[in-house]
PDB file of C-alpha atoms in Angstrom:
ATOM      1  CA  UNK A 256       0.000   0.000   0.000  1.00  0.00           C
ATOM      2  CA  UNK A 257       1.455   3.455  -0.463  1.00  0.00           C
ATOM      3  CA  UNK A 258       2.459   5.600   1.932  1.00  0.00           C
ATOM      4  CA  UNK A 259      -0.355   8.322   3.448  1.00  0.00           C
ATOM      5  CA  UNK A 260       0.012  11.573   1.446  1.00  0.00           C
ATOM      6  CA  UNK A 261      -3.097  14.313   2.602  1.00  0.00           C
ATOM      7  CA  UNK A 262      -4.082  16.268  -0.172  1.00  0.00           C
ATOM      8  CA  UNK A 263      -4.505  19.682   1.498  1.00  0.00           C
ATOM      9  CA  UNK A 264      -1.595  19.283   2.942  1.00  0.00           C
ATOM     10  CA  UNK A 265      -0.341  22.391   1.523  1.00  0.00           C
ATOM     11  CA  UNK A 266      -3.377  24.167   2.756  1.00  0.00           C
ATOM     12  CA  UNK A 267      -2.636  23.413   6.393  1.00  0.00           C
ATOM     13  CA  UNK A 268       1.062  24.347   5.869  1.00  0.00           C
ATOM     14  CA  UNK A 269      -0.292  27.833   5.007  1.00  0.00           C
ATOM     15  CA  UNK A 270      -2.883  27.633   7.222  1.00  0.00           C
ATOM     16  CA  UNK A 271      -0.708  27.064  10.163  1.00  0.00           C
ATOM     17  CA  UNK A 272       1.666  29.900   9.027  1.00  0.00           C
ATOM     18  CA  UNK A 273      -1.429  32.290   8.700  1.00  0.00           C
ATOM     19  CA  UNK A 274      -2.316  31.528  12.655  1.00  0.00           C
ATOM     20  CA  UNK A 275       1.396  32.298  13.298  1.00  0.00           C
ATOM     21  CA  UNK A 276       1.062  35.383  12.133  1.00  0.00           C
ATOM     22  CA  UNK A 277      -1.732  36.314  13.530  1.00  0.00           C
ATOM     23  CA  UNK A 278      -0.190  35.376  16.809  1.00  0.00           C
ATOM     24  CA  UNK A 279       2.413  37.760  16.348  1.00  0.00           C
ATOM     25  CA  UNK A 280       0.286  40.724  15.175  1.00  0.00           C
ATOM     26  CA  UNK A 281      -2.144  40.206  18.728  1.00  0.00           C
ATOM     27  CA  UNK A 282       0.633  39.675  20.756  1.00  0.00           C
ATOM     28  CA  UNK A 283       2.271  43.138  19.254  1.00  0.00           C
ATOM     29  CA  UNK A 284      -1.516  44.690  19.198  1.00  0.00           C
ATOM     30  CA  UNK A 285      -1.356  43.749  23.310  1.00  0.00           C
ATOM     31  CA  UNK A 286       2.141  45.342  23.646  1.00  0.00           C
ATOM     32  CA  UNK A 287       0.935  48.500  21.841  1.00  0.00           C
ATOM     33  CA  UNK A 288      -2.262  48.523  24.205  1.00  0.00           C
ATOM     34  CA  UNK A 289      -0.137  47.593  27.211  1.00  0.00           C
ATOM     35  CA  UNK A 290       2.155  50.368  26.130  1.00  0.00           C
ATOM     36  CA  UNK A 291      -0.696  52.989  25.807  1.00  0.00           C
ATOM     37  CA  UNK A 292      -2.013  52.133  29.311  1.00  0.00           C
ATOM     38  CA  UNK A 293       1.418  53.024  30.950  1.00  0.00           C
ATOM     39  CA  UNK A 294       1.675  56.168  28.710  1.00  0.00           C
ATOM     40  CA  UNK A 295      -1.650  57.061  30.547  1.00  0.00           C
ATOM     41  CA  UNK A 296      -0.381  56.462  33.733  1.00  0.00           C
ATOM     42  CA  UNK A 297       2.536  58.647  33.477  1.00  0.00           C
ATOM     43  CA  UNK A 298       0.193  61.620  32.303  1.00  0.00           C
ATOM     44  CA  UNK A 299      -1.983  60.920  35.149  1.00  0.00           C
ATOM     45  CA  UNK A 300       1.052  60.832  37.377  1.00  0.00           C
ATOM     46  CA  UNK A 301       2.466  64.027  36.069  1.00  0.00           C
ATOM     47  CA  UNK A 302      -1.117  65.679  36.508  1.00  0.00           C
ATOM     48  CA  UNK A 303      -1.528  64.234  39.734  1.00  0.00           C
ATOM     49  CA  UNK A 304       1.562  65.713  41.023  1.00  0.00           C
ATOM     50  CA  UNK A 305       1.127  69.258  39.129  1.00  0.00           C
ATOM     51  CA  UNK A 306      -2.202  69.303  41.186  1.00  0.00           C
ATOM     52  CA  UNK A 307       0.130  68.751  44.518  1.00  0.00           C
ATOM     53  CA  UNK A 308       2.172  71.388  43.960  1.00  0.00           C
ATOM     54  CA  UNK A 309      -0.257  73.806  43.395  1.00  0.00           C
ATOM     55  CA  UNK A 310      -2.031  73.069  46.493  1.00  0.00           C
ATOM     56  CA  UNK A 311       1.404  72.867  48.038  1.00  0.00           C
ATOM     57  CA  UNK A 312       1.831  76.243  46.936  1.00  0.00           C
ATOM     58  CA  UNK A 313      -1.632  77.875  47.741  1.00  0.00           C
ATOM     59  CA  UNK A 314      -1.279  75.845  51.605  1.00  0.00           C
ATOM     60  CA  UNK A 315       1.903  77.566  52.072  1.00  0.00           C
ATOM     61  CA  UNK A 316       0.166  80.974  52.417  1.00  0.00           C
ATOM     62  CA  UNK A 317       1.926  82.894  49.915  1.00  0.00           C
ATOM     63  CA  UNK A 318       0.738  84.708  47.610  1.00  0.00           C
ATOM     64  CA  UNK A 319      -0.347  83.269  44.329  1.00  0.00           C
ATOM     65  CA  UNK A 320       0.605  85.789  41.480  1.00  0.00           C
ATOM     66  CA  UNK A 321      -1.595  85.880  38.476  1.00  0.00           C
ATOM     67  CA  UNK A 322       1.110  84.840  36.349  1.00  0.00           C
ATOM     68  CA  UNK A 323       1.930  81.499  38.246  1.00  0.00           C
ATOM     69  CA  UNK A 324      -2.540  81.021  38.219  1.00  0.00           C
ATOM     70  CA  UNK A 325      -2.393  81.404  34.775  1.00  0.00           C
ATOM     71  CA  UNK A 326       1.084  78.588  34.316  1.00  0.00           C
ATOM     72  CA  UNK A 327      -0.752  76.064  36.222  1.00  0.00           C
ATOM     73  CA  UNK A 328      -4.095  76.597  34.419  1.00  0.00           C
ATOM     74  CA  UNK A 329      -2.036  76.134  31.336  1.00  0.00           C
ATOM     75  CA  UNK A 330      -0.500  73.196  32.342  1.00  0.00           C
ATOM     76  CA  UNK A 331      -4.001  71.453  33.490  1.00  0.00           C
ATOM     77  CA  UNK A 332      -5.036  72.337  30.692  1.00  0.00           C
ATOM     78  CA  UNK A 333      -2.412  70.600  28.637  1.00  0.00           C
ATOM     79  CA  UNK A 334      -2.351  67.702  30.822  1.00  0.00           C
ATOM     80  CA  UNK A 335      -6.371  67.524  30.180  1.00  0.00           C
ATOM     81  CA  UNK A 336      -5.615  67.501  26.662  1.00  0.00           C
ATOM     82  CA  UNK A 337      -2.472  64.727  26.415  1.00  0.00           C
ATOM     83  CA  UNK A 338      -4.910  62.725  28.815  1.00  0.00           C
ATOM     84  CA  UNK A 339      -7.919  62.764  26.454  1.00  0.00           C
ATOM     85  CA  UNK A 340      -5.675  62.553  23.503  1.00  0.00           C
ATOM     86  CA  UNK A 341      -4.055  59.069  25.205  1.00  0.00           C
ATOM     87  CA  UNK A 342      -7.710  57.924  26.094  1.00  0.00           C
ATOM     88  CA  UNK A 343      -8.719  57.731  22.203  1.00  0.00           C
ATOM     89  CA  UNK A 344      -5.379  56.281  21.339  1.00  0.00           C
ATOM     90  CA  UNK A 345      -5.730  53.505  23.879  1.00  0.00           C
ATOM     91  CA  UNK A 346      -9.553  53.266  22.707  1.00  0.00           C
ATOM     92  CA  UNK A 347      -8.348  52.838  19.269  1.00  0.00           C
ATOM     93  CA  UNK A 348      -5.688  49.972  20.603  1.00  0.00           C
ATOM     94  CA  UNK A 349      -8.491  48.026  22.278  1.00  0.00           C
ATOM     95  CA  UNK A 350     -10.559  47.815  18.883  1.00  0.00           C
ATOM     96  CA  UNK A 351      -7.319  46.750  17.231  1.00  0.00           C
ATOM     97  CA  UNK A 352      -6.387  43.914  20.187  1.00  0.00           C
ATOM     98  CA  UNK A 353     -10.039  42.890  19.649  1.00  0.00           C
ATOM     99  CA  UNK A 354      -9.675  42.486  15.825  1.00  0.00           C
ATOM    100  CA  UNK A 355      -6.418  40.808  15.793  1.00  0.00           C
ATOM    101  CA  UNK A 356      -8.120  38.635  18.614  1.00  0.00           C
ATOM    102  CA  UNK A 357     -10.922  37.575  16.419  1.00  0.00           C
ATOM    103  CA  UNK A 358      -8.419  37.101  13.216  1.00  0.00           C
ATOM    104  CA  UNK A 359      -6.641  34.754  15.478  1.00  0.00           C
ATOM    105  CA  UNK A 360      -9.132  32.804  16.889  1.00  0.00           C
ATOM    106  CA  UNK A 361     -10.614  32.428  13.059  1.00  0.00           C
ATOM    107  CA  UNK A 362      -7.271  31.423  12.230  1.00  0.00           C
ATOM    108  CA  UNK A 363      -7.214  28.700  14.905  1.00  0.00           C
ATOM    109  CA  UNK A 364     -11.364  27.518  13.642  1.00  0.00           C
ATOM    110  CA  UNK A 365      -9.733  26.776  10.459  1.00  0.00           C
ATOM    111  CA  UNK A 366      -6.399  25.182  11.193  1.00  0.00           C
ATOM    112  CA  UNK A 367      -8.368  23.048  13.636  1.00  0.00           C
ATOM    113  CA  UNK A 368     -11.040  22.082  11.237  1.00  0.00           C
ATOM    114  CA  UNK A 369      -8.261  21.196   9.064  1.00  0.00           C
ATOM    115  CA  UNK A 370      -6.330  19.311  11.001  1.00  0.00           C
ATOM    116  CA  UNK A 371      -9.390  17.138  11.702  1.00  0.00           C
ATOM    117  CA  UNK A 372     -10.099  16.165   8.281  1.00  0.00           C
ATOM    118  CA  UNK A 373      -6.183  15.116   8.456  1.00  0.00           C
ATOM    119  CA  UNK A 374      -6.577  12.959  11.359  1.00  0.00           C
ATOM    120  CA  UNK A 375     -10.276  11.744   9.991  1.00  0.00           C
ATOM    121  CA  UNK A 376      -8.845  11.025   6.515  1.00  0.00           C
ATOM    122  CA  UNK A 377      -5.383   9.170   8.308  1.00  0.00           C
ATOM    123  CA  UNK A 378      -7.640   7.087  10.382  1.00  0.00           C
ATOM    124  CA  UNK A 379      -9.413   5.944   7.036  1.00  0.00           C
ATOM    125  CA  UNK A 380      -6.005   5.275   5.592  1.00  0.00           C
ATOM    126  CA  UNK A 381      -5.067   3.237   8.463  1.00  0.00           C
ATOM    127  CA  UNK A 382      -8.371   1.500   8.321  1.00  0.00           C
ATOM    128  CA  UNK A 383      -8.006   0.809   4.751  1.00  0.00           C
ATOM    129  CA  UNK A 384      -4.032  -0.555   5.377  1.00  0.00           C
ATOM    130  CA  UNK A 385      -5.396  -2.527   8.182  1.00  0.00           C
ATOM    131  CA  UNK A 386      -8.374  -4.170   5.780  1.00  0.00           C
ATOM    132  CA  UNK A 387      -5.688  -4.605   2.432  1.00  0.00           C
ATOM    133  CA  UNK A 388      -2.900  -6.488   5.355  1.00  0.00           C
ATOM    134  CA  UNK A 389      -5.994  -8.734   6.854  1.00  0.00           C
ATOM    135  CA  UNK A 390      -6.427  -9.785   3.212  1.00  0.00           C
ATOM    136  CA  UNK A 391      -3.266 -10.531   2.645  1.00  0.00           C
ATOM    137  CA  UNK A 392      -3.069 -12.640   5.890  1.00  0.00           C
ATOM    138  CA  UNK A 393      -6.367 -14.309   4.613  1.00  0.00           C
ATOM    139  CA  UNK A 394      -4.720 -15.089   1.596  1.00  0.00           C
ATOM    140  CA  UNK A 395      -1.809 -16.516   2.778  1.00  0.00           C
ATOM    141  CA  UNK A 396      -3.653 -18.601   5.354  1.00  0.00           C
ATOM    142  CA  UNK A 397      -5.767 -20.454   2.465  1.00  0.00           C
ATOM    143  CA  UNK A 398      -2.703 -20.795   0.449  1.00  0.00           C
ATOM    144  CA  UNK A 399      -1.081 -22.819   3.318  1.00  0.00           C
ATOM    145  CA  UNK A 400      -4.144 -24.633   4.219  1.00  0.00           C
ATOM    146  CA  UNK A 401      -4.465 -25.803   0.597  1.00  0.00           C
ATOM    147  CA  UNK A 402      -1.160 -26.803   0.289  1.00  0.00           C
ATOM    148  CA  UNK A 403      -1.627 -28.979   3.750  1.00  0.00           C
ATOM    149  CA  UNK A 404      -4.152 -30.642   1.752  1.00  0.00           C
ATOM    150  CA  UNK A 405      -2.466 -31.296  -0.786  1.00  0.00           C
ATOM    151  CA  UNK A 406       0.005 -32.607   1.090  1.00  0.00           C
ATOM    152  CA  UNK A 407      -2.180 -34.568   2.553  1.00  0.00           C
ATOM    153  CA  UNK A 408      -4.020 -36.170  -0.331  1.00  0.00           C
ATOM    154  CA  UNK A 409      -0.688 -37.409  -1.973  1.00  0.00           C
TER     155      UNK A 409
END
C-alpha cells in the first residue's frame, strides 16, 4: 500500500503559518495597548503631582501671582488635553487587540477544522491498510491450508 500523502496538505502548511502570524500581530496589538495604558499612567502621574504642587503652593500661604494662576491653568489644561488625547489612542488599541483577537481565533477555527479532516482522513487510511494487510493474511492462510491438503491427499 502506499504511503499516506493528505491532499490539502499544503493548505494546512499555510494555514498554520497564517495563525502564526496572527499570533504575532495580537501579541504586538497587546504590547501596543499595554504600552498605551502606561503612557496614561505617566500623564496621570504628572497631573496628579502638578495638582500637589499647586495646592502645596496655595497651603503655604503665599501669595499666588496671576502669572503662576495662569502657568498652572495652562498646564491642566495641557495635561487635560495629552490625557484625552491618550484615552482615544488607547480606545483605538483596544478595537485593534479585539480584531487581531478575532483574526486569530478564526485562524485557529480553520487550522483546527483542518487538522481534523487530516486525522479523519489518516484514520481511514489506516483503516483501509489494516483491511488490504488482513487480506493478505487471509490469503496466505488459504494458500497454506491448501497446500496442507495437498500434502495430505498425496
Amino acid at each position: 500500500m502506499k504511503k499516506f500523502k493528505f491532499q490539502l496538505e499544503t493548505l494546512l502548511k499555510v494555514t498554520r503559518m497564517k495563525k502564526e502570524d496572527a499570533e504575532t500581530a495580537f501579541a504586538e496589538a497587546s504590547r501596543n495597548l499595554e504600552e498605551g495604558k502606561q503612557a496614561l499612567a505617566v500623564l496621570l502621574a504628572e497631573m496628579q503631582q502638578g495638582q500637589r504642587d499647586y495646592e502645596a503652593l496655595s497651603s503655604e500661604g503665599t501669595r499666588v501671582t496671576v502669572g503662576r494662576l495662569m502657568t498652572f491653568n495652562s498646564f491642566f489644561a495641557w495635561k487635560r488635553e495629552q490625557i484625552g488625547m491618550q484615552q482615544n489612542i488607547n480606545l483605538q488599541l483596544r478595537g485593534e487587540k479585539q480584531k487581531k483577537l478575532r483574526e486569530l481565533m478564526e485562524s485557529m477555527s480553520k487550522l483546527k477544522s483542518i487538522e481534523q479532516l487530516r486525522e479523519k482522513r489518516f484514520s481511514e487510511y489506516q483503516e483501509e491498510a489494516l483491511k488490504e494487510e488482513q487480506k493478505m493474511l487471509d490469503e496466505i492462510g488459504l494458500q497454506l491450508t491448501m497446500r496442507r491438503k495437498e500434502g495430505e491427499a498425496s
